[in-house]
GROMACS .gro file of N, CA and C in nm:
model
  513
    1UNK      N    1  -3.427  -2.350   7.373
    1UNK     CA    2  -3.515  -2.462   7.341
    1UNK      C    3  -3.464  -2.539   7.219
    2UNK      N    4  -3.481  -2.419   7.100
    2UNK     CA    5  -3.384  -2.521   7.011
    2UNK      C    6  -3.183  -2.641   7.022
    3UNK      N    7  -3.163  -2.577   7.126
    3UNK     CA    8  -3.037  -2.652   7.141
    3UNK      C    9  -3.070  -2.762   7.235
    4UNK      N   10  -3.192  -2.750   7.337
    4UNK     CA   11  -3.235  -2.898   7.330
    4UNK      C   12  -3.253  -2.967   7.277
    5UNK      N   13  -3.341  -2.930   7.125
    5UNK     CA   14  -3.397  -3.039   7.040
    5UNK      C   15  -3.271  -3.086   6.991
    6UNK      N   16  -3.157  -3.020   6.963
    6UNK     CA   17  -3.065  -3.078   6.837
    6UNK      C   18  -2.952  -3.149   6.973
    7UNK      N   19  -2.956  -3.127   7.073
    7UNK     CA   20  -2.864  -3.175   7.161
    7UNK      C   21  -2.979  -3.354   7.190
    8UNK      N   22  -3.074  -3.335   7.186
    8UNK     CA   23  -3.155  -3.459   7.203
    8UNK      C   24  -3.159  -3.579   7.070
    9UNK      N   25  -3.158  -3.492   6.962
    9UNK     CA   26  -3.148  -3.541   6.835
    9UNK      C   27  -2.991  -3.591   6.819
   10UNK      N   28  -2.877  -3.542   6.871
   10UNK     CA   29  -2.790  -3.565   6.867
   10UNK      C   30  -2.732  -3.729   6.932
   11UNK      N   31  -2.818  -3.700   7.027
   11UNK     CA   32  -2.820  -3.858   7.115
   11UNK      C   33  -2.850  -3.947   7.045
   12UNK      N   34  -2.992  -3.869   7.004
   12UNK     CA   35  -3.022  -4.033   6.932
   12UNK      C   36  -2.988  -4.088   6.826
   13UNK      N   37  -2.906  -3.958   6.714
   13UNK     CA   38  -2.816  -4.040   6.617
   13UNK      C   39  -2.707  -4.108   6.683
   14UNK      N   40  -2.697  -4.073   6.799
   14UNK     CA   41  -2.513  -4.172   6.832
   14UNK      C   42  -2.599  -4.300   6.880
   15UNK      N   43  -2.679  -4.323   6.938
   15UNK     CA   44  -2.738  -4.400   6.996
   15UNK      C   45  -2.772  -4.528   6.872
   16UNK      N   46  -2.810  -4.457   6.734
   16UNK     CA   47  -2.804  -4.587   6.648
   16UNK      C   48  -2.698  -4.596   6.562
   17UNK      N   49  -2.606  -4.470   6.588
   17UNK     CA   50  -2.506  -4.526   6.524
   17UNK      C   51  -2.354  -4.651   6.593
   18UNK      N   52  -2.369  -4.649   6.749
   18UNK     CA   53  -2.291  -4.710   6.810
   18UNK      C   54  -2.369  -4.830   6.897
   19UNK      N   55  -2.298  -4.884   6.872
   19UNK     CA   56  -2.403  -5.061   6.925
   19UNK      C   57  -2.340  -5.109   7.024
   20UNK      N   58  -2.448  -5.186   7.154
   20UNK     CA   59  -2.407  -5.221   7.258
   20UNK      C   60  -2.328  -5.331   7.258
   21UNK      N   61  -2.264  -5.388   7.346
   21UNK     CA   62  -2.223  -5.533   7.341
   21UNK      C   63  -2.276  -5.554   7.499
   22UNK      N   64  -2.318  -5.700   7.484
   22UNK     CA   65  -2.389  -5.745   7.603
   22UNK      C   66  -2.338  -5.791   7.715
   23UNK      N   67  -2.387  -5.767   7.854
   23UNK     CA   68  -2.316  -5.753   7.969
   23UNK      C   69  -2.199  -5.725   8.043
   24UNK      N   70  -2.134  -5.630   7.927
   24UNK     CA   71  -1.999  -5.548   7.962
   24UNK      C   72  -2.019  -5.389   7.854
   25UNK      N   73  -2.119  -5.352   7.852
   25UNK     CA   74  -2.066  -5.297   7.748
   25UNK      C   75  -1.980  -5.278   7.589
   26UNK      N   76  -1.991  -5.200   7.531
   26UNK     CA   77  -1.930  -5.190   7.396
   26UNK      C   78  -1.782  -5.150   7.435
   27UNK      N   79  -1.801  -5.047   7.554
   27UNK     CA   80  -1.648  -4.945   7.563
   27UNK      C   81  -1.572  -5.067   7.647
   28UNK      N   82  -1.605  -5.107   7.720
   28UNK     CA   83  -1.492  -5.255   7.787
   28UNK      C   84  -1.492  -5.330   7.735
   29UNK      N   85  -1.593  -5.361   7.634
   29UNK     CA   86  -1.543  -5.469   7.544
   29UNK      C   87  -1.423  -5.451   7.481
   30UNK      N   88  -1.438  -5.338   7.384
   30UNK     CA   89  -1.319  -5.268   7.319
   30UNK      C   90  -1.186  -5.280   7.382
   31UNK      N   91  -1.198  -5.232   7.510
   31UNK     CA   92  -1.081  -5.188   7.620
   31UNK      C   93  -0.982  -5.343   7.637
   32UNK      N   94  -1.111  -5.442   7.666
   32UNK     CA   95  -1.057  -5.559   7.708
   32UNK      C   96  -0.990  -5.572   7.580
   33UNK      N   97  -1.028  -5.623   7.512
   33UNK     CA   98  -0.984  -5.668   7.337
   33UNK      C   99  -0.841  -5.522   7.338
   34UNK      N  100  -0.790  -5.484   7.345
   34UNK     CA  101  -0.690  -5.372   7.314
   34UNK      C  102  -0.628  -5.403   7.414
   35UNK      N  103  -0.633  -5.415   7.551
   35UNK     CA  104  -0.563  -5.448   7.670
   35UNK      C  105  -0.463  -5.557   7.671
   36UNK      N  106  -0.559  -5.691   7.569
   36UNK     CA  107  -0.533  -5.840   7.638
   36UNK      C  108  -0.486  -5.828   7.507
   37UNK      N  109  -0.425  -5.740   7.393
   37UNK     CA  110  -0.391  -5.754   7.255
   37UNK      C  111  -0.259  -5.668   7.302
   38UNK      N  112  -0.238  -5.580   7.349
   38UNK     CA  113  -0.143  -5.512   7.384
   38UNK      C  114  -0.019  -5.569   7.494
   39UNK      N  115  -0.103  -5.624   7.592
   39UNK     CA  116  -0.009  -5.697   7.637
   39UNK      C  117   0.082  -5.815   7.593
   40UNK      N  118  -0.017  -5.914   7.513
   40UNK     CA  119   0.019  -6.036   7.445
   40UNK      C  120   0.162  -5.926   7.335
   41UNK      N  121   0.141  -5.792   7.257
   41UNK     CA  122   0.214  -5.758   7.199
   41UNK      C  123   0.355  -5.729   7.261
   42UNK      N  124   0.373  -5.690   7.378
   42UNK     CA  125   0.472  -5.649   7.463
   42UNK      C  126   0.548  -5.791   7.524
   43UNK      N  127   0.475  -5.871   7.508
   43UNK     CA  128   0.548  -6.015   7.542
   43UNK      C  129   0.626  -6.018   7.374
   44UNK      N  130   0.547  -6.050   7.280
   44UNK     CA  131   0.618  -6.082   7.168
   44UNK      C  132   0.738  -5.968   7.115
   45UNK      N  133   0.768  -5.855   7.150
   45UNK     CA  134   0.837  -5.776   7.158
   45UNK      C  135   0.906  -5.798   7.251
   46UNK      N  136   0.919  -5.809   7.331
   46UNK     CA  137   1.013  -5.776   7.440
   46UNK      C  138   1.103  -5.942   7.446
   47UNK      N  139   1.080  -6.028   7.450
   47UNK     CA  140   1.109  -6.202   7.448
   47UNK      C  141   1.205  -6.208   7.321
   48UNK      N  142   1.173  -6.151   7.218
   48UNK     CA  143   1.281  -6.186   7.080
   48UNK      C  144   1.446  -6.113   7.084
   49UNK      N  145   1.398  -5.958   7.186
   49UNK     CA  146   1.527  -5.873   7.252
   49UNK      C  147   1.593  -6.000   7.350
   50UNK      N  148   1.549  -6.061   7.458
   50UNK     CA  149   1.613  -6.122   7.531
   50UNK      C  150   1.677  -6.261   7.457
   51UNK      N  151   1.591  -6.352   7.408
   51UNK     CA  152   1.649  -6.443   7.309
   51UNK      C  153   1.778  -6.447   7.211
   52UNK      N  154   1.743  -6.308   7.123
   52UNK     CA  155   1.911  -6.254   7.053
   52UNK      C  156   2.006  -6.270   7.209
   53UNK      N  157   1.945  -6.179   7.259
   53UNK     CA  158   2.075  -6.162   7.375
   53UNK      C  159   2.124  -6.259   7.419
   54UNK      N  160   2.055  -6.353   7.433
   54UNK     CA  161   2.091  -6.517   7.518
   54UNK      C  162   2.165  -6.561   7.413
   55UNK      N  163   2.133  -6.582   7.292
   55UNK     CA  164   2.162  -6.678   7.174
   55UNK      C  165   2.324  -6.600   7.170
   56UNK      N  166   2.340  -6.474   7.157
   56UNK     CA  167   2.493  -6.407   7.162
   56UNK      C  168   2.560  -6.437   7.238
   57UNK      N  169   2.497  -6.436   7.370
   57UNK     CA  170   2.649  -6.513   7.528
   57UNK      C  171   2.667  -6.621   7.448
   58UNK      N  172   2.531  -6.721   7.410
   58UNK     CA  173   2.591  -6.868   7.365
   58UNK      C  174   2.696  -6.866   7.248
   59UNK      N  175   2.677  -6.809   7.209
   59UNK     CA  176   2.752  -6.798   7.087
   59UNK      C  177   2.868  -6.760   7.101
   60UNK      N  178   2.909  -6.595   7.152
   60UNK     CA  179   3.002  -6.558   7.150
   60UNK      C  180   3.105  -6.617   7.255
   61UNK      N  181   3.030  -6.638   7.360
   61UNK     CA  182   3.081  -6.703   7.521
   61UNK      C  183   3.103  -6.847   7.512
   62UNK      N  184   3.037  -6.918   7.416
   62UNK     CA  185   3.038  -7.058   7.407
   62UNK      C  186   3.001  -7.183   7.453
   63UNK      N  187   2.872  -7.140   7.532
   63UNK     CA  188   2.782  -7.174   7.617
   63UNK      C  189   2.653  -7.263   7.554
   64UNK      N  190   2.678  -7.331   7.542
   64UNK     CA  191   2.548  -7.408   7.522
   64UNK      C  192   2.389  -7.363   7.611
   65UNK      N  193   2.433  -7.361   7.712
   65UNK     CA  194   2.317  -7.354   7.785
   65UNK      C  195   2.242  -7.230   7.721
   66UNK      N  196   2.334  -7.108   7.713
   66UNK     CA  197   2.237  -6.970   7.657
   66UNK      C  198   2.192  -7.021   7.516
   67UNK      N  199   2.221  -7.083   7.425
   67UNK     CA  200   2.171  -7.123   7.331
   67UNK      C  201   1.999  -7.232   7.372
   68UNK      N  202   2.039  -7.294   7.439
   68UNK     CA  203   1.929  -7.387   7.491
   68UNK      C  204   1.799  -7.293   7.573
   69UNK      N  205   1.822  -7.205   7.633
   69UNK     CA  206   1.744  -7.114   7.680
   69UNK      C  207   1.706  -7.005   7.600
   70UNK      N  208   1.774  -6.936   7.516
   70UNK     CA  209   1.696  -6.847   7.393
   70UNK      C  210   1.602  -6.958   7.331
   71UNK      N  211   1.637  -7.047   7.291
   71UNK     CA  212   1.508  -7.166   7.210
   71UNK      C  213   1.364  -7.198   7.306
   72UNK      N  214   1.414  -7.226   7.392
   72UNK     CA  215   1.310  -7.222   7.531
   72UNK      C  216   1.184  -7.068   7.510
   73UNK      N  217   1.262  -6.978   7.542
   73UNK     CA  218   1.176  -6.876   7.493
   73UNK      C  219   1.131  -6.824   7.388
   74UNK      N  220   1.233  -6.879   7.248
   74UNK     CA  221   1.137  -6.847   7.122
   74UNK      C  222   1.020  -6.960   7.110
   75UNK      N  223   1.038  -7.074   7.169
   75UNK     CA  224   0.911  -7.164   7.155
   75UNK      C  225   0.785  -7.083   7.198
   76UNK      N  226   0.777  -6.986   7.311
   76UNK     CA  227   0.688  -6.950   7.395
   76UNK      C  228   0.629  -6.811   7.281
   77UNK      N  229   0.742  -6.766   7.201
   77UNK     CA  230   0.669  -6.715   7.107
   77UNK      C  231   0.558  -6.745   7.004
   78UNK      N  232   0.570  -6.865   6.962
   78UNK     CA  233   0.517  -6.941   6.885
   78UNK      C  234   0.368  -6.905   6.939
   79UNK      N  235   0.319  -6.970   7.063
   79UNK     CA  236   0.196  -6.949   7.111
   79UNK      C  237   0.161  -6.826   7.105
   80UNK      N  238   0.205  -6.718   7.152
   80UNK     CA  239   0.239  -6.615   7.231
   80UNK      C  240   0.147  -6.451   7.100
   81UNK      N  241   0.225  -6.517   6.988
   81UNK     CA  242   0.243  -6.523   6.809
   81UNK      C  243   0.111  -6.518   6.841
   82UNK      N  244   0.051  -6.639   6.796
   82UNK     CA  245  -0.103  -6.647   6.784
   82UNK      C  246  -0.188  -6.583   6.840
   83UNK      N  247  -0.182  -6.567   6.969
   83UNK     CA  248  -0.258  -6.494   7.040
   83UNK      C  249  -0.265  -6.378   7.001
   84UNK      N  250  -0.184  -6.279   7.027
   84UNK     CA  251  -0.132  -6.145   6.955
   84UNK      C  252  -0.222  -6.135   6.887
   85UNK      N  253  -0.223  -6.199   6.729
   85UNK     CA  254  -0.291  -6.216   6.671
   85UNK      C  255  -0.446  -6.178   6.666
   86UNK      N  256  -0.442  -6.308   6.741
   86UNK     CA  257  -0.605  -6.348   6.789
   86UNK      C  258  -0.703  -6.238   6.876
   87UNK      N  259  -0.639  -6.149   6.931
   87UNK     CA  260  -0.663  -6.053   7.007
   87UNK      C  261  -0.668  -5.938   6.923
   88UNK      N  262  -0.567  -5.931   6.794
   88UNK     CA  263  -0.584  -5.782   6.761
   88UNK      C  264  -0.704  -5.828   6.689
   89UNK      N  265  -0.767  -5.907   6.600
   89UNK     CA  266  -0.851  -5.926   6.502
   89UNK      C  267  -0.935  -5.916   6.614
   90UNK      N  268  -0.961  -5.981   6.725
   90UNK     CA  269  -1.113  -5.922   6.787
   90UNK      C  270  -1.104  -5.809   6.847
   91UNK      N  271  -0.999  -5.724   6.847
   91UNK     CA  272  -1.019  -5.600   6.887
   91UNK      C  273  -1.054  -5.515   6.788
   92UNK      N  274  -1.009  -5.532   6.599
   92UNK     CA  275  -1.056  -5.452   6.527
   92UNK      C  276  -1.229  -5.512   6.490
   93UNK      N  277  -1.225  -5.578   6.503
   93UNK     CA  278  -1.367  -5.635   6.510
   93UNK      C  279  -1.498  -5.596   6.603
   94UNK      N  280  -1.426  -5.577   6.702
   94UNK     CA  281  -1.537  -5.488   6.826
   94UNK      C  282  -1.535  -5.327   6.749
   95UNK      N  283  -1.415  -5.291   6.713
   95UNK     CA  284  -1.422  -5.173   6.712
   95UNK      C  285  -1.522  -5.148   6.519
   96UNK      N  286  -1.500  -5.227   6.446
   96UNK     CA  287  -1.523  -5.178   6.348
   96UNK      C  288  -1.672  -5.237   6.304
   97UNK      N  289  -1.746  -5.327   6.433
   97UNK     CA  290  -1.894  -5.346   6.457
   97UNK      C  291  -1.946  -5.217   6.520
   98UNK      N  292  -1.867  -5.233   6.617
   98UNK     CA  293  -1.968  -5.113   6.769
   98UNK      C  294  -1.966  -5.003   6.782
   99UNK      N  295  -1.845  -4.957   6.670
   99UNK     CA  296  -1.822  -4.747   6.660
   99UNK      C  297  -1.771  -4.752   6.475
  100UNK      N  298  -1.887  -4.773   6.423
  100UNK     CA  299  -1.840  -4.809   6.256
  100UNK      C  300  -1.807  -4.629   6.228
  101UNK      N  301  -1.898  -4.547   6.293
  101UNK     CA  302  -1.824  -4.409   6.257
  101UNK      C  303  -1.712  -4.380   6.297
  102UNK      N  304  -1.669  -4.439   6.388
  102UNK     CA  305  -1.510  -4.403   6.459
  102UNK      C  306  -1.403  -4.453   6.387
  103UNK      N  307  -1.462  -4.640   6.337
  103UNK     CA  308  -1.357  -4.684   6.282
  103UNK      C  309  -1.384  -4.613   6.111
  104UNK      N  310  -1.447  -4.565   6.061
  104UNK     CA  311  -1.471  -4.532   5.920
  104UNK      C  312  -1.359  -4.381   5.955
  105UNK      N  313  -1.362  -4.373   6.032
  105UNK     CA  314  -1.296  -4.219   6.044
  105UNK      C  315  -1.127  -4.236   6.069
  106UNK      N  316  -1.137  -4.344   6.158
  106UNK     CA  317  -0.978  -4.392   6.185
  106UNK      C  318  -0.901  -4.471   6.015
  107UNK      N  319  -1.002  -4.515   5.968
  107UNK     CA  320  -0.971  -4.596   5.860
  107UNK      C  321  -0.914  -4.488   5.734
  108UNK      N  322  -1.005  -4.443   5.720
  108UNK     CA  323  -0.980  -4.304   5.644
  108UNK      C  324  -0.895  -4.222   5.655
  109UNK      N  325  -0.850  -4.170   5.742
  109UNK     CA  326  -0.696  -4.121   5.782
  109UNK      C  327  -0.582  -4.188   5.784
  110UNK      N  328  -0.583  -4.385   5.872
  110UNK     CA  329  -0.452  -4.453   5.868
  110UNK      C  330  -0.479  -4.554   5.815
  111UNK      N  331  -0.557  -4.564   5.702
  111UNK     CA  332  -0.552  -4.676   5.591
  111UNK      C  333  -0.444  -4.714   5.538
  112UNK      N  334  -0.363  -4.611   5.453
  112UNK     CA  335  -0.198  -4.641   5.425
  112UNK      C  336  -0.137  -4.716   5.503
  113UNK      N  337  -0.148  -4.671   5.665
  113UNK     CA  338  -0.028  -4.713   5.811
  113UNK      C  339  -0.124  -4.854   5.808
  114UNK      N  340  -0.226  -4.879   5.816
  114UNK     CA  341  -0.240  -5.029   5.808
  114UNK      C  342  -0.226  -5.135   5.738
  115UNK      N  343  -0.209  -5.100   5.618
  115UNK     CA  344  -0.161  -5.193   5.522
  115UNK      C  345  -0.064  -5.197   5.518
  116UNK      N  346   0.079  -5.124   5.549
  116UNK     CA  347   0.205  -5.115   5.559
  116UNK      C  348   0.230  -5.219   5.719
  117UNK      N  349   0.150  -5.177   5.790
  117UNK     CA  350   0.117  -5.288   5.935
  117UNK      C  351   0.110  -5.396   5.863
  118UNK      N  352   0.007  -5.477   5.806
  118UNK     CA  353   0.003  -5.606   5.759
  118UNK      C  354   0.098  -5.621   5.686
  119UNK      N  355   0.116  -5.559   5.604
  119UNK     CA  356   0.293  -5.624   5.514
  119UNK      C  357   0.392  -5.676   5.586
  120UNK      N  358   0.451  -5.551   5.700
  120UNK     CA  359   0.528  -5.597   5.824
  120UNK      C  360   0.544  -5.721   5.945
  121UNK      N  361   0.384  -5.686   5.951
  121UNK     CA  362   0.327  -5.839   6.022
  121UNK      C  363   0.360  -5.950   5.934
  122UNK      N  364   0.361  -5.976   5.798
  122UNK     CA  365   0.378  -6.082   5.736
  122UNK      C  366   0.519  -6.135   5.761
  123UNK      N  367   0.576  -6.059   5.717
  123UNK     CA  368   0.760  -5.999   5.725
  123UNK      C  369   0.761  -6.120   5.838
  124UNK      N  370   0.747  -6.021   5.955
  124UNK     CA  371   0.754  -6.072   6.084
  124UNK      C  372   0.747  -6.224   6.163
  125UNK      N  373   0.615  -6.245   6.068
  125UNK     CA  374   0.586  -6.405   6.139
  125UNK      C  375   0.650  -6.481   6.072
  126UNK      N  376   0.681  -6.447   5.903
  126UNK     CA  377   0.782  -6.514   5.834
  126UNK      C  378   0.941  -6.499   5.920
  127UNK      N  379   0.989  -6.468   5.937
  127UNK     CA  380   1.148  -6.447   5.974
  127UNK      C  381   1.126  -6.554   6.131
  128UNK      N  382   0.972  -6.465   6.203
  128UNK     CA  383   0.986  -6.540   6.327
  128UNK      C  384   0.975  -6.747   6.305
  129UNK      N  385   0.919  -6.784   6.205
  129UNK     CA  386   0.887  -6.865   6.210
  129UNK      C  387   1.061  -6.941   6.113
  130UNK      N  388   1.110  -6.889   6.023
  130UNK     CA  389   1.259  -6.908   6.003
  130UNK      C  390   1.357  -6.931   6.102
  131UNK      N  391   1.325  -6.833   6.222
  131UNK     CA  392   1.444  -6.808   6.323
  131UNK      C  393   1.405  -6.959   6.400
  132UNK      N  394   1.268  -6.995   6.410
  132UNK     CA  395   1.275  -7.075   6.524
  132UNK      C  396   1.257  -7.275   6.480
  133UNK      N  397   1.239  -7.230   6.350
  133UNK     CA  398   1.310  -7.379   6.254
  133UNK      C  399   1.381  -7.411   6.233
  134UNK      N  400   1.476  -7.300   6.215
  134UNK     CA  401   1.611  -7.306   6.136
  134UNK      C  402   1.709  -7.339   6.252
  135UNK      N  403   1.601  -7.308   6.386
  135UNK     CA  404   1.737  -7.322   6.521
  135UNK      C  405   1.859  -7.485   6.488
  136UNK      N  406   1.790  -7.581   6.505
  136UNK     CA  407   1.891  -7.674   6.488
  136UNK      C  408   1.969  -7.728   6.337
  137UNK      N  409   1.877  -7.655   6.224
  137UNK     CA  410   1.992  -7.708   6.131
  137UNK      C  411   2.070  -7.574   6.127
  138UNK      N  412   2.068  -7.425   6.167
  138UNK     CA  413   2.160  -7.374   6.165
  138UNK      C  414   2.217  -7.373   6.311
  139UNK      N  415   2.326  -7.472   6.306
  139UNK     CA  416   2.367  -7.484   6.446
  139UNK      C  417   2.517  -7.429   6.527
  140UNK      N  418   2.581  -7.457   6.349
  140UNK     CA  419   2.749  -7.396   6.400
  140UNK      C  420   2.782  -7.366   6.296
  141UNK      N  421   2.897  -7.268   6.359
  141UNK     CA  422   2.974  -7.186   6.237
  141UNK      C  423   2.903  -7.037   6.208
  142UNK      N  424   2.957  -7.034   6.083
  142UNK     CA  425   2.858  -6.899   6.010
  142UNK      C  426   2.717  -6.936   6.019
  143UNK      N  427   2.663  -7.056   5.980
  143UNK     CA  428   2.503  -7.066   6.013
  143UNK      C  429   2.438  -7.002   6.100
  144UNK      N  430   2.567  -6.993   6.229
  144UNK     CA  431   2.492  -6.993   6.363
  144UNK      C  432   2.509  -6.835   6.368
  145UNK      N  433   2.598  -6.803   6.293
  145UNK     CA  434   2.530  -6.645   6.282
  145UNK      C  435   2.462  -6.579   6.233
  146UNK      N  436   2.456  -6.680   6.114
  146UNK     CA  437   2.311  -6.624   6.018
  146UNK      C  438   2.173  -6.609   6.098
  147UNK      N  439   2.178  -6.742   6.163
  147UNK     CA  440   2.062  -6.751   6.248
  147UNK      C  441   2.048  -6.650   6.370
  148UNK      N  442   2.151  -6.608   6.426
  148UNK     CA  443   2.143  -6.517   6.505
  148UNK      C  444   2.082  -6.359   6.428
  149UNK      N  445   2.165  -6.349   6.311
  149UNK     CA  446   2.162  -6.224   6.283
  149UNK      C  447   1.934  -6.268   6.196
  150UNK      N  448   1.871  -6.365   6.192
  150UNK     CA  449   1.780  -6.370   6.139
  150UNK      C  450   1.692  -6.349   6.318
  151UNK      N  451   1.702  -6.338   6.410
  151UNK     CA  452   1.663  -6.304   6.530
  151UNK      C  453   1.676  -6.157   6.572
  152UNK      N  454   1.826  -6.072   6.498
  152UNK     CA  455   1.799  -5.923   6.507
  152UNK      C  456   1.666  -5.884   6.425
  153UNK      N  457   1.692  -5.976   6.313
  153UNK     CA  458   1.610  -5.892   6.181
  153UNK      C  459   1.442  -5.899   6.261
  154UNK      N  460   1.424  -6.004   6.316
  154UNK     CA  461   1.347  -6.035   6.374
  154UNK      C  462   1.225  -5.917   6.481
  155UNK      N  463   1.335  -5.872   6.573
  155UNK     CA  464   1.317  -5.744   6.633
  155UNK      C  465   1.357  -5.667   6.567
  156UNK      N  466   1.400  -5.640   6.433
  156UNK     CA  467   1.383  -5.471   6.370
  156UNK      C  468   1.202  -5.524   6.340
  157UNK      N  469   1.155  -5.614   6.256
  157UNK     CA  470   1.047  -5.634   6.216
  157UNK      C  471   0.935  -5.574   6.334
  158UNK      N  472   0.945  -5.622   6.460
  158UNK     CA  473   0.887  -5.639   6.537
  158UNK      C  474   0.904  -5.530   6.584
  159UNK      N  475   0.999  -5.407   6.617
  159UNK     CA  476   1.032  -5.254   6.669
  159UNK      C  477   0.953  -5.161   6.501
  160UNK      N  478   0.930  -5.209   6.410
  160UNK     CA  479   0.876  -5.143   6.339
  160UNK      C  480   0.713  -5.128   6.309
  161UNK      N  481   0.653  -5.270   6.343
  161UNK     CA  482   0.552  -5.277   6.411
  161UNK      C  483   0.471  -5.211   6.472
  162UNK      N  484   0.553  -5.155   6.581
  162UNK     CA  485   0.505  -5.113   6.702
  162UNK      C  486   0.494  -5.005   6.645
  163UNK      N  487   0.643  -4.907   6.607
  163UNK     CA  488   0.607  -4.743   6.599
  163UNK      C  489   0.519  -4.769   6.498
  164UNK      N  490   0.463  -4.827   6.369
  164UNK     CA  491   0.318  -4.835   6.286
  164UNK      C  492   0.246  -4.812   6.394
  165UNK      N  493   0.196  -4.878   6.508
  165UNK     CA  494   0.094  -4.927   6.556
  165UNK      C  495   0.087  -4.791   6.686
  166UNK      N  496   0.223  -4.728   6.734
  166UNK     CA  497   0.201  -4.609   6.812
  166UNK      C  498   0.172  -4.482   6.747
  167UNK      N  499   0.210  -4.474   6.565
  167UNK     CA  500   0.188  -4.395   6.523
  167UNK      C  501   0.040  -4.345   6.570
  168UNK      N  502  -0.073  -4.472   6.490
  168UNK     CA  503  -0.182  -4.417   6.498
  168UNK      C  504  -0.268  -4.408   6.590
  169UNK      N  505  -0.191  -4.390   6.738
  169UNK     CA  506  -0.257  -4.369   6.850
  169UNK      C  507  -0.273  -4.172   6.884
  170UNK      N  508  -0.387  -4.185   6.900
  170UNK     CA  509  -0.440  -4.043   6.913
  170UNK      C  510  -0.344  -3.984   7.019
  171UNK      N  511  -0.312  -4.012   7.113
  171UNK     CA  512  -0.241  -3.969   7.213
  171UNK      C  513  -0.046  -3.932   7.209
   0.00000   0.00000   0.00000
């Protein structure tokens, strides 16, 4: 009898400690917001690997065109950038409204790994936003390797990111 009461009592502290979100739930809200943030992340990761690569045939091969097509796809970063963005802030936002004990608990353990995240992120959008200005005045010569080699640095930023961001996955 008593492990009813405290198994009933138990409910109803989670019950005011975790808050609904309306006509999807709190837990798909979350899901969506982490889904549509994760993917947008795997575009911006994965697009800056192919870009170096293009920008190198052009370069090394002497191809204009691979140069003209890495730019093509760092533009698509630009948007791509924002979103990312825009998605992780409403995903920590669902999470740190609708499970404040979960996120007080996640916070508390990878507080360090997130602020080292935002430093990186800064890093990141800075270099990304260098690499994709600097495309035409660094156009030939050593420039054009500087600029290339500011597109590796680019994806180390962006591969460091991530393991931050896989670190603090429970799984």
């Amino acid at each position: 009898m008593t492990e009813n009461l405290s198994l009933i009592q138990a409910v109803a502290d989670s019950v005011s400690a975790y808050r609904d979100f309306p006509l999807i739930g709190s837990r798909a809200a979350v899901w969506i917001a982490a889904e549509i943030h994760l993917m947008f992340a795997a575009f911006v990761l994965g697009v800056p690997i192919f870009a170096v690569v293009a920008e190198a045939i052009g370069i090394f091969g002497k191809d204009p065109r691979y140069d003209r097509l890495s730019k093509e796809f760092t533009r698509l970063l630009l948007i791509a950038y924002s979103a990312t963005a825009i998605w992780g802030a409403v995903f920590v936002i669902l999470l740190s409204t609708l499970y404040q004990p979960l996120w007080a608990y996640l916070t508390a353990i990878f507080g360090p790994s997130m602020w080292l995240y935002v430093g990186i992120f800064f890093f990141e959008s800075f270099t990304l936003y260098l690499y994709y200005y600097g495309w035409d005045r660094w156009k030939y010569g050593r420039a054009k390797i500087v600029h290339w080699c500011l597109g590796i640095l680019l994806n180390i930023w962006g591969t460091i990111v991530m393991f931050i961001a896989d670190s603090c996955s429970p799984t």
